[in-house]
Short mmCIF file of C-alpha atoms and ligand atoms in Angstrom, two decimals:
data_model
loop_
_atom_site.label_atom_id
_atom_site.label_comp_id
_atom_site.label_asym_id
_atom_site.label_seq_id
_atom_site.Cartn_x
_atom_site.Cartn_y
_atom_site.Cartn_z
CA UNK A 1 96.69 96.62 54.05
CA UNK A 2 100.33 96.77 52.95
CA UNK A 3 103.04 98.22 56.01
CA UNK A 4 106.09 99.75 55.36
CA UNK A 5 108.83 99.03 58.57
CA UNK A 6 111.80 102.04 57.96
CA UNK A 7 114.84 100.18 59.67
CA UNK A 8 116.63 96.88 59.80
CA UNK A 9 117.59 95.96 63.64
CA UNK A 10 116.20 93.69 66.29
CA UNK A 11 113.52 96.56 67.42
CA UNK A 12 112.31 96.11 63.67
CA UNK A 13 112.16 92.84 63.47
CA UNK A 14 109.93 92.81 66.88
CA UNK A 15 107.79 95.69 65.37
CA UNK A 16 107.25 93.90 62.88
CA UNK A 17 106.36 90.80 63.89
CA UNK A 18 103.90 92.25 66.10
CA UNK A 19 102.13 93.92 63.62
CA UNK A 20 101.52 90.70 61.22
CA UNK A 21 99.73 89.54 64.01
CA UNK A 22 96.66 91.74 62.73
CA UNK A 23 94.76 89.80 60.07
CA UNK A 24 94.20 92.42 58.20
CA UNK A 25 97.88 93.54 57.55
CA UNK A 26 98.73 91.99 53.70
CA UNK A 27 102.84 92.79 53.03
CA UNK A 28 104.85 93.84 55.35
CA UNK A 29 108.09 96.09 53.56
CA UNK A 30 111.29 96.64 55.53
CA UNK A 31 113.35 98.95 54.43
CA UNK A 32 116.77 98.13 54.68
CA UNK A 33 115.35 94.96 56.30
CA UNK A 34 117.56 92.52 57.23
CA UNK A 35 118.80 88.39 56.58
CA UNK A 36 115.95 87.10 59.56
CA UNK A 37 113.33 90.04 58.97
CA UNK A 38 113.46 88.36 55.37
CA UNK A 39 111.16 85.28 56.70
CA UNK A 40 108.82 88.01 57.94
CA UNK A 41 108.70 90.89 55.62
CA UNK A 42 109.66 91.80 52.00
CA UNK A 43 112.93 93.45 52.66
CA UNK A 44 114.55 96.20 50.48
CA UNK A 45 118.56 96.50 50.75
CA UNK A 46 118.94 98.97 48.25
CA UNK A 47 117.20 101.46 50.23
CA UNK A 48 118.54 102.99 53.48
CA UNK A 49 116.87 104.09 56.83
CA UNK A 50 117.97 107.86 55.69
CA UNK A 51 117.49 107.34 52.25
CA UNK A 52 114.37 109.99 52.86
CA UNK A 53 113.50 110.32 49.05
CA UNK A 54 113.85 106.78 47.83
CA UNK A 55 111.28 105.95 51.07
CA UNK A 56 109.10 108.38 50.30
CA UNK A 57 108.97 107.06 46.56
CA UNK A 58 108.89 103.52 47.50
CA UNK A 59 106.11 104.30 49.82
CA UNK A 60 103.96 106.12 47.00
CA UNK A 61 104.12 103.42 44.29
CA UNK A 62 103.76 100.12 46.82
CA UNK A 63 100.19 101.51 48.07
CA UNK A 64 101.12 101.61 51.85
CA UNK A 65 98.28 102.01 54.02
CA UNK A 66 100.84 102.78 56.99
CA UNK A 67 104.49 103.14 57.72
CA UNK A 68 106.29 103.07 60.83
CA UNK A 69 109.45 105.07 61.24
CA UNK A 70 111.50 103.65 63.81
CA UNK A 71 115.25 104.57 63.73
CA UNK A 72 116.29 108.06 65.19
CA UNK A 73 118.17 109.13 61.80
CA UNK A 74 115.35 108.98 59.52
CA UNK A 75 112.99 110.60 62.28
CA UNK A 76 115.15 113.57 62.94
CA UNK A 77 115.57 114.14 59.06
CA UNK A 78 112.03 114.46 58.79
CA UNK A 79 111.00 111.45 57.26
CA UNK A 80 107.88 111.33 58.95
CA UNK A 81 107.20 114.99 57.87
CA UNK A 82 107.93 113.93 54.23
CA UNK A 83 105.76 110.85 54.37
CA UNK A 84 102.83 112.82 55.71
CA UNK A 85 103.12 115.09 53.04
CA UNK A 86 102.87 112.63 50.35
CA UNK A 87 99.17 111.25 52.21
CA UNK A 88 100.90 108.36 53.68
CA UNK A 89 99.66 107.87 57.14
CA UNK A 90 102.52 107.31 59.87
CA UNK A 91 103.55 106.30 63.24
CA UNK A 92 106.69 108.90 64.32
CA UNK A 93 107.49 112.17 66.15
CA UNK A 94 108.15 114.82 63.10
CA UNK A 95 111.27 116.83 62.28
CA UNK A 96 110.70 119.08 65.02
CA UNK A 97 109.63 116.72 67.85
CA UNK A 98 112.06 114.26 67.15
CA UNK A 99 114.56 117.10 68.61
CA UNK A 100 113.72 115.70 72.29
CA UNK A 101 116.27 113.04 71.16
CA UNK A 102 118.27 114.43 68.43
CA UNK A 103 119.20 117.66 70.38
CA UNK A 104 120.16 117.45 73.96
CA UNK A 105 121.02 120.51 74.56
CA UNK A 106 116.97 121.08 72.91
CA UNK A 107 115.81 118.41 75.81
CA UNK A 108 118.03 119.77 78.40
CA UNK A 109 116.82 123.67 77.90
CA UNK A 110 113.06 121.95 78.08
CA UNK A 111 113.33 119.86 81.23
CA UNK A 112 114.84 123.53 82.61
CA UNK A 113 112.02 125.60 81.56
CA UNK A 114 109.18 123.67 82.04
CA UNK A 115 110.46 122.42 85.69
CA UNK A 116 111.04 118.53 85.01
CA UNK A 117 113.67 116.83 87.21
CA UNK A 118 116.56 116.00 86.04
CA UNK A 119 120.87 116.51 86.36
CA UNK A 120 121.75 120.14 86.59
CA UNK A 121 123.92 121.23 83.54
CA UNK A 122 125.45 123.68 82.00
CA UNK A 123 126.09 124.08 77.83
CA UNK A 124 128.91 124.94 76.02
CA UNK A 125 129.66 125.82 72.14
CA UNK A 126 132.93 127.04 72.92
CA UNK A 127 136.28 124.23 74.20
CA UNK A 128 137.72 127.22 75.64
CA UNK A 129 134.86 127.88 78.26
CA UNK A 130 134.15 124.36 78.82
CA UNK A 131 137.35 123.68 80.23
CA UNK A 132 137.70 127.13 81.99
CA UNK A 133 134.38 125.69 83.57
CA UNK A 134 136.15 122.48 84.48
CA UNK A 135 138.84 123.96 85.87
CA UNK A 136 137.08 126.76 87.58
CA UNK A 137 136.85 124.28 90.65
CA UNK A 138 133.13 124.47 90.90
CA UNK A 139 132.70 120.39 89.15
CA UNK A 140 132.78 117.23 91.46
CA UNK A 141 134.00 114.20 89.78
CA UNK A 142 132.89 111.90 88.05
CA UNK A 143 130.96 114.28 85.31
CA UNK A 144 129.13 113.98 82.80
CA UNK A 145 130.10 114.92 79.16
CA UNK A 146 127.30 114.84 76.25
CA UNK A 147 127.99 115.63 72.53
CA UNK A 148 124.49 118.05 71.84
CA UNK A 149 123.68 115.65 68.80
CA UNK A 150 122.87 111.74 67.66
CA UNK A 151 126.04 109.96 68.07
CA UNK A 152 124.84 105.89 67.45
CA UNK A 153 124.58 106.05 71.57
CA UNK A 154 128.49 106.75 71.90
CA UNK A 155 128.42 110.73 72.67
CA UNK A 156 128.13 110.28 76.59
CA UNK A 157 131.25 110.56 78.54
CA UNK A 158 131.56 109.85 82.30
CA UNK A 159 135.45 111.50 82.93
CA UNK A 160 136.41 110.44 86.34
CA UNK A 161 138.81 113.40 86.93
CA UNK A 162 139.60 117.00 85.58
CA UNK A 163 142.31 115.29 83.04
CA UNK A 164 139.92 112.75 81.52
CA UNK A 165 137.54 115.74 81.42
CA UNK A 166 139.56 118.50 79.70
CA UNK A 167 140.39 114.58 77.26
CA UNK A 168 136.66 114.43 76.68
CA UNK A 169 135.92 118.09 75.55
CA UNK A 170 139.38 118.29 73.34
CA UNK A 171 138.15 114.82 71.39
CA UNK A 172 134.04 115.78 71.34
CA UNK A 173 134.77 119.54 70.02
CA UNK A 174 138.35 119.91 68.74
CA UNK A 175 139.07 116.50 67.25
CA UNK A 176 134.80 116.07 66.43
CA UNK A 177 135.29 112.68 67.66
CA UNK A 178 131.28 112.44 66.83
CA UNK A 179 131.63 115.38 64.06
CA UNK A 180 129.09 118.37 64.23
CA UNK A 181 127.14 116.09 67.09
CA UNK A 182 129.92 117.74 69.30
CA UNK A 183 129.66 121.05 68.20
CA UNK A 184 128.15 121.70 71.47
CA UNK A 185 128.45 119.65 74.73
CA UNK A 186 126.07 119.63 77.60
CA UNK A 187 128.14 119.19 81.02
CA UNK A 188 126.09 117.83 83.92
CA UNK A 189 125.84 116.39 87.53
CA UNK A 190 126.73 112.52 87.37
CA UNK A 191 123.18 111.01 88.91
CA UNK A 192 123.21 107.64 90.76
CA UNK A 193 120.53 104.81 91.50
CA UNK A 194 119.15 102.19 89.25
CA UNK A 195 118.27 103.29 85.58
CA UNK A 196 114.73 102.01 84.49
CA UNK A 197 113.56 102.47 80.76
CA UNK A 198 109.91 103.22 80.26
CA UNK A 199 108.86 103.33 76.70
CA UNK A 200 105.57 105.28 76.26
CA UNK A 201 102.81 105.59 72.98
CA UNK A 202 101.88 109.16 73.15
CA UNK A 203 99.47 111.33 70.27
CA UNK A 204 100.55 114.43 72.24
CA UNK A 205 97.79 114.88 74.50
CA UNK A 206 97.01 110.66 75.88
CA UNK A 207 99.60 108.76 76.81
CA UNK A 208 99.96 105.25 77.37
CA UNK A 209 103.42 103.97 79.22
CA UNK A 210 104.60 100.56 78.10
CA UNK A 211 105.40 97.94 80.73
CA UNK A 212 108.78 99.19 82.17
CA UNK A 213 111.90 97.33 81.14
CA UNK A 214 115.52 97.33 82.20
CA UNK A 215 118.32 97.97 79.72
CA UNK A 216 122.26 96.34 80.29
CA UNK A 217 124.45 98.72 78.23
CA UNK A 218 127.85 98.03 79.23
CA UNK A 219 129.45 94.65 76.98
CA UNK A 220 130.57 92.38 79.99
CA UNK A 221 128.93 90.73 83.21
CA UNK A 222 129.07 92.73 86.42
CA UNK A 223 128.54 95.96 84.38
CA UNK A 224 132.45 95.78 83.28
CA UNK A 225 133.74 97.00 80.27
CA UNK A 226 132.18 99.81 77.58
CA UNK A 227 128.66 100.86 76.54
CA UNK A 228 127.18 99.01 73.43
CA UNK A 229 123.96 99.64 72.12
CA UNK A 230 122.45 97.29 74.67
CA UNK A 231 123.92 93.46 75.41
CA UNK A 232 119.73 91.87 77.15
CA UNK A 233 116.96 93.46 78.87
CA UNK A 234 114.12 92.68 81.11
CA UNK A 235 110.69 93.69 81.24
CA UNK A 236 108.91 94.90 83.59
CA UNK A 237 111.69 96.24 86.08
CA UNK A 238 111.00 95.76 89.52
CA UNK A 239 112.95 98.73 90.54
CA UNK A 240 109.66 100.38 89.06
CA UNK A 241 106.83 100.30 91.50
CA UNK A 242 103.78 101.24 90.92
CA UNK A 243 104.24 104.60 93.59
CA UNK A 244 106.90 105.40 91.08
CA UNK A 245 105.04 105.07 88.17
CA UNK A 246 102.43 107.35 89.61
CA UNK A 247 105.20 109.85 90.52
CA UNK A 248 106.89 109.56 87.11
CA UNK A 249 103.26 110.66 85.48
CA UNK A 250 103.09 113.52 87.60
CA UNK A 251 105.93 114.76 87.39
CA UNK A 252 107.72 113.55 83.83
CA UNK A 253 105.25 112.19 81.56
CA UNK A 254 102.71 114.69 81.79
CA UNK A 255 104.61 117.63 82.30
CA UNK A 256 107.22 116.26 78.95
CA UNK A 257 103.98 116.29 77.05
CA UNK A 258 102.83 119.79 77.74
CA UNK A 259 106.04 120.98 77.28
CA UNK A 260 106.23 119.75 73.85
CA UNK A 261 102.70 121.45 72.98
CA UNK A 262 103.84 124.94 74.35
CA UNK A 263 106.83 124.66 72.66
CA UNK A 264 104.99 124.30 69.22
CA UNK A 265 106.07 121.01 68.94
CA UNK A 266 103.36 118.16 70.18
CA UNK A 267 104.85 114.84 70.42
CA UNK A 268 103.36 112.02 68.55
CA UNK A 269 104.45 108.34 68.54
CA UNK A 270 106.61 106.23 71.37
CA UNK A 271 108.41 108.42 73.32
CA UNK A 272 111.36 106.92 75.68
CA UNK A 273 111.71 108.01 78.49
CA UNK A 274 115.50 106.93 80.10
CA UNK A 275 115.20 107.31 83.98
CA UNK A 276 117.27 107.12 87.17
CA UNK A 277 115.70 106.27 90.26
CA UNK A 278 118.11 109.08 92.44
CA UNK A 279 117.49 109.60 96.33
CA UNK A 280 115.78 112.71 95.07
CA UNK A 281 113.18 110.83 93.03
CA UNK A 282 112.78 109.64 89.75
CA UNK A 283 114.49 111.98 87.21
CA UNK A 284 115.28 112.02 83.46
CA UNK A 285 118.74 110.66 81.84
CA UNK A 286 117.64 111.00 78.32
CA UNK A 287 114.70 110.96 76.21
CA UNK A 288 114.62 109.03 73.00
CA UNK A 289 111.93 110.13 70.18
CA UNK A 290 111.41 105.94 69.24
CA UNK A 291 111.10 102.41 70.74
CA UNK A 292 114.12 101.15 72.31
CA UNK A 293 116.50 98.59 71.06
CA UNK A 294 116.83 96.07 72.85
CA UNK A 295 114.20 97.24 75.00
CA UNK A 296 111.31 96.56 72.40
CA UNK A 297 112.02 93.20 72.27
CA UNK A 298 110.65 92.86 75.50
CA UNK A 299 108.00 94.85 76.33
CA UNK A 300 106.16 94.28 72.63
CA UNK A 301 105.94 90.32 73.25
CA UNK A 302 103.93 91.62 76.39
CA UNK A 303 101.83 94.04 74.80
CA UNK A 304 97.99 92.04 73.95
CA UNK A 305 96.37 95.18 72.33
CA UNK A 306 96.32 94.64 68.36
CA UNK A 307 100.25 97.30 67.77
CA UNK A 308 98.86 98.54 64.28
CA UNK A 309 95.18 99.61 66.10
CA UNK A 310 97.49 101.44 68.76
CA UNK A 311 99.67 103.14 66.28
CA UNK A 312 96.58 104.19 64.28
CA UNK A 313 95.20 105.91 67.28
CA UNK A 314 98.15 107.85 68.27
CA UNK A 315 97.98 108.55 64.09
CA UNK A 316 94.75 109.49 64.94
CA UNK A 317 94.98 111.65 68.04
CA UNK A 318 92.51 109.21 69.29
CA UNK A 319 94.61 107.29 72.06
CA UNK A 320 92.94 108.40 74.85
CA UNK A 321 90.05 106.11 73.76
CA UNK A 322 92.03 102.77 73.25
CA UNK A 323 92.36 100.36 76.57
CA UNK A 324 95.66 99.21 76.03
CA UNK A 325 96.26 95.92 77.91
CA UNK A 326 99.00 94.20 78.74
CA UNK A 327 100.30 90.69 79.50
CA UNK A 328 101.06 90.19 83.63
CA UNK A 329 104.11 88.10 83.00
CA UNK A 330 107.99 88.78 82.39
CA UNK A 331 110.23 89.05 79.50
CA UNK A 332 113.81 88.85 79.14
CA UNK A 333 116.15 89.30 75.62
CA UNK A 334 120.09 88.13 75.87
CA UNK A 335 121.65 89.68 72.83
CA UNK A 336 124.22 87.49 70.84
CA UNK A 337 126.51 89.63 69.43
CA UNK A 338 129.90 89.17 67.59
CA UNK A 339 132.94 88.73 69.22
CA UNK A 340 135.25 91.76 69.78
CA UNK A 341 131.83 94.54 69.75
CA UNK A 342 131.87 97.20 70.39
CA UNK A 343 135.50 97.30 68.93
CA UNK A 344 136.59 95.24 65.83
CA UNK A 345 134.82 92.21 65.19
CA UNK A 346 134.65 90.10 62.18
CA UNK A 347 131.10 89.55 59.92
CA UNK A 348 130.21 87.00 57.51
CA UNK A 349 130.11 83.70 59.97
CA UNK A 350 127.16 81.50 58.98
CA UNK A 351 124.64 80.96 61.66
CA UNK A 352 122.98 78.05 62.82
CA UNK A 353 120.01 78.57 64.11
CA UNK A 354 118.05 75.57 66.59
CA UNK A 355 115.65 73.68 64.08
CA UNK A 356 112.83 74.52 66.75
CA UNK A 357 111.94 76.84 69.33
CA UNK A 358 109.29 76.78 72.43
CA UNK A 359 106.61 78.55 71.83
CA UNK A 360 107.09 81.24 74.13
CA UNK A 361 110.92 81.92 72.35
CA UNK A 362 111.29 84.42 69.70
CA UNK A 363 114.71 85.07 68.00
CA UNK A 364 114.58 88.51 66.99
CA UNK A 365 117.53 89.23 63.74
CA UNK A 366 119.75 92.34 64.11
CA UNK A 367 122.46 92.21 62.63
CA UNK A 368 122.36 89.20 59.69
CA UNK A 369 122.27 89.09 56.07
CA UNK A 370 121.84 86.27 53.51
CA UNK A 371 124.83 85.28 51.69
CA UNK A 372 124.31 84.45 47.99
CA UNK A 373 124.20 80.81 48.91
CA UNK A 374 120.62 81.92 50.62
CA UNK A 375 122.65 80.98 54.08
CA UNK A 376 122.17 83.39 57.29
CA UNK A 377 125.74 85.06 58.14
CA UNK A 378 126.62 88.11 61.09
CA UNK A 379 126.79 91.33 59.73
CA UNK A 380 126.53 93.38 62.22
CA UNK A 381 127.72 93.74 66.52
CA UNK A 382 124.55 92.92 68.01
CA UNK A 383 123.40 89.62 65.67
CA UNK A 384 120.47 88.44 67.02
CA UNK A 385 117.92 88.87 70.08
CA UNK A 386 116.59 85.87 71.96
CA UNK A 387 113.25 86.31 73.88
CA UNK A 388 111.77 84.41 75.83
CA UNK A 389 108.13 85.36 77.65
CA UNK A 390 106.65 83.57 80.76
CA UNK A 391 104.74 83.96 83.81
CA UNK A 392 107.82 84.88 85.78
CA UNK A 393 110.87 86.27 85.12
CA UNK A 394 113.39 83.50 86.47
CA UNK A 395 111.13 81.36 83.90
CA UNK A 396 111.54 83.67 80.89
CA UNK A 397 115.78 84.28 81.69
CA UNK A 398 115.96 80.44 81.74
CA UNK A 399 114.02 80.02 78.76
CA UNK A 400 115.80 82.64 77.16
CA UNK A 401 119.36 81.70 78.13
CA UNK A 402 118.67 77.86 76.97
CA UNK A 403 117.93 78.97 73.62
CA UNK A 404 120.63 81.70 73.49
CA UNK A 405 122.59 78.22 73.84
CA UNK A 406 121.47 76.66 70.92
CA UNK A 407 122.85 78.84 68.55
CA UNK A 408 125.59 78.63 66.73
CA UNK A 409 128.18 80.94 64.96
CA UNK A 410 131.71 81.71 65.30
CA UNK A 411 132.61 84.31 68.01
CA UNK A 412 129.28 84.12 69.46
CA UNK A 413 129.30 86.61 72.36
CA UNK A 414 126.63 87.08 75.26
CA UNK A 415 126.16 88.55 79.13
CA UNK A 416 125.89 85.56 81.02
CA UNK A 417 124.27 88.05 83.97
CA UNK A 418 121.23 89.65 82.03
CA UNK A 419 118.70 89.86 84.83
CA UNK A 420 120.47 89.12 87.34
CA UNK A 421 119.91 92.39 89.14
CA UNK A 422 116.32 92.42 88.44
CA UNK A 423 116.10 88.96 90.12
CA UNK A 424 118.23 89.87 93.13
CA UNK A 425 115.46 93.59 93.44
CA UNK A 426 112.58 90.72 93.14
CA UNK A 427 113.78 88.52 95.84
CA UNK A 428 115.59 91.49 97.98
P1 AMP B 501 122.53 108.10 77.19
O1 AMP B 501 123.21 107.89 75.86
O2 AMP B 501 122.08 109.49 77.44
O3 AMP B 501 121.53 107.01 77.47
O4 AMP B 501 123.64 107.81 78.27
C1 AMP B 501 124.30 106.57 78.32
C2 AMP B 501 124.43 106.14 79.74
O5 AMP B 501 125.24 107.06 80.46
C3 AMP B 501 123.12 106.11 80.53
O6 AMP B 501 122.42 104.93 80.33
C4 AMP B 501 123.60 106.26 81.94
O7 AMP B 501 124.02 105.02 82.46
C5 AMP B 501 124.82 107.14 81.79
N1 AMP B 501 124.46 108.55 82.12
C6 AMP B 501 123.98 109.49 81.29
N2 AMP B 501 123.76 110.64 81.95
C7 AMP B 501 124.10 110.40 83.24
C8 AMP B 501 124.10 111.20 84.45
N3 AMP B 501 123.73 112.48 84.45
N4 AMP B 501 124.50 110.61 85.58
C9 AMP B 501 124.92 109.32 85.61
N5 AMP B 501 124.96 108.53 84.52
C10 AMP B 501 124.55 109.05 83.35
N1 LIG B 502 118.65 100.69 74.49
C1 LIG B 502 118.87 102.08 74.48
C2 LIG B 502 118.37 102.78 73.30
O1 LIG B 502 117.64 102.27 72.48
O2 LIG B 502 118.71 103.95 73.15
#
């Protein structure tokens, strides 16, 4: 059977990867693809993630037996709608699902109605009454300041006083520091306690939660500096126990999936669910319509169900059947990115990759391309992803960071602290 992967990032590359491991899988197309996913799949630059058309042609003239939609973009412009329409089976929330992530104020007025925890809020389409709200006395500081629609993971604002707050509204809806994304903002109670990431295969009545995993969003060690699109993660997260996991189903999971059926709008495909772990129980940060990235890069290598027999069920509507089992050991991912991301950084520096790898290290490609010359270069922030899988977690961050070591390219960046909170929860 012939795949087609919509996407080019790490989380591709691991999707992708996974799936080849099924026998039956012939050519795997990734569309853009990337420099590393080359070595895995037949990649196509010329056609972009939101290039819904060209995919939808590409898709009918390569005889694809299944496609996988991964990015947000392309889900919340309805490719998977499109696809479905042409007879092309598909793992993917549609258009109107994939408004859990592309809308918050959508996921916000959901959560509200249907009674599923999470930060109180109030919306605004108008600067004027979101800063007469501000200023009405009535906020604590810090706040929370969200731009209603996909911003690449930059529209969240955390002001720490009225100023930077009456800053935040002026640049997300005057100066549309995100464009129309900040035609509306959603202002809400700042939550604390530790943030877990549980990444869940749903057909919209089953679902299946993936082994948990913890994210590490902001670019230096301690937590310092600003958010990226991820710099490592771990998998599972030991701030997760399994008390909260049963709580979480109850409460979230369940009740997220019901919602989405009464609102005319069952969900179907992974659904992320971002969480904080408050004094008042688990409750719900943000919900992403797709597999996270880097989060997928660490809670796939664990996964020991055949991916494309999964996908096909929740395809299917037939997930509640599948046992979906899953490895008992740890994972961890340290991102190499180029130096100077999230700001400026410079692209094009060859990379040299080790000439071998252990066998439980995977080097998932993110942000490459090959130069005419057929040599790897960065072209991206986040370059690559280094995995490493073992029985423990201290094994797997060792493994991971001694291979992070090994390669080579010019401004090479990378955490030297991924995991180290998830160690410290394990041994506290
Ligand atoms: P998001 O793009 O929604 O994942 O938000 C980015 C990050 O902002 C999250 O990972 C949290 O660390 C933080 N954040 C978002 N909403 C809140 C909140 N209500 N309280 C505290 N932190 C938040
Ligand atoms: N790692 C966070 C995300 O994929 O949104």
């Amino acid at each position: 059977m012939n795949l087609l992967v919509v996407g080019g990032g790490g989380r591709e590359h691991a999707i992708i990867k996974k799936l080849k491991e099924n026998p039956q899988v012939e050519t795997v197309y990734a569309l853009p693809g990337n420099g590393g996913i080359a070595a895995d799949a037949v990649c196509v630059p010329e056609i972009g993630a939101k290039e819904i058309d060209k995919i939808v042609e590409f898709a009918k003239t390569h005889s694809i037996g299944f496609a996988v939609v991964a990015p947000d973009d392309p889900l919340a412009l309805g490719c998977v709608d499109r696809l479905h329409e042409a007879g092309i089976p598909c793992f993917g929330p549609d258009a109107k699902a994939a408004r859990i992530e592309a809308s918050k104020v959508f996921a916000k007025n959901l959560m509200k109605k249907h009674g599923i925890p999470t930060a109180r809020y109030e919306v605004f389409d108008d600067p004027a009454r979101a800063l007469d709200y501000l200023r009405g006395g009535g906020v604590s500081f810090p706040t929370v300041i969200k731009a209603d629609g996909l911003a690449l993971g930059k529209g969240v604002l955390i002001p720490q006083s009225l100023q930077e707050a009456e800053a935040a509204v002026k640049s997300i809806m005057e100066d549309k520091a995100f464009g129309d994304s900040g035609n509306e903002i959603v202002i809400e109670e700042f939550l604390t306690g530790p943030e877990v990431s549980v990444l869940a295969f749903t057909d919209g009545r089953s679902i299946v939660p993936m082994v948990s995993s913890m994210d590490h969003k902001r670019s230096g060690d301690g937590d310092a500096g600003l958010n990226t699109g991820g710099m490592g993660t771990v998998a599972p997260n030991p701030c997760y126990t399994p008390e909260i996991a049963e709580a979480c189903m109850e409460t979230i999971f369940l009740p997220t999936l019901a919602a989405m059926r009464a609102e005319g709008c069952p969900f179907k495909g992974c659904l992320y669910f971002g969480l904080m772990l408050t004094p008042q129980g688990p409750k719900v940060i943000e919900y992403n319509c797709r597999f996270g990235d880097p989060e997928t890069q660490v809670v796939l290598p664990l996964l020991k169900t055949d991916l494309l027999t999964v996908m096909q069920a929740v395809e299917n509507e037939t997930l509640g059947g599948l046992d979906v089992a899953w490895s008992h050991g740890a994972a961890a991912c340290v991102i190499l990115a180029s130096g100077g991301y999230p700001e400026r950084y410079e692209k094009g520096k060859p990379i040299a990759l080790p000439r071998s790898l252990p066998e439980n290290v995977t080097i998932y490609h993110a942000g490459d391309a090959l130069a005419k010359d057929g040599i790897l270069v960065t072209s991206g922030g986040r370059v690559l992803g280094v995995t490493a899988a073992a029985p423990t977690l201290k094994e797997a961050l060792r493994d991971a960071y001694a291979a992070a070591g090994a390669v080579e390219f010019d401004g090479k960046y990378l955490r030297t602290d991924i995991g180290k909170r998830a160690l410290a929860a394990l041994e506290g």
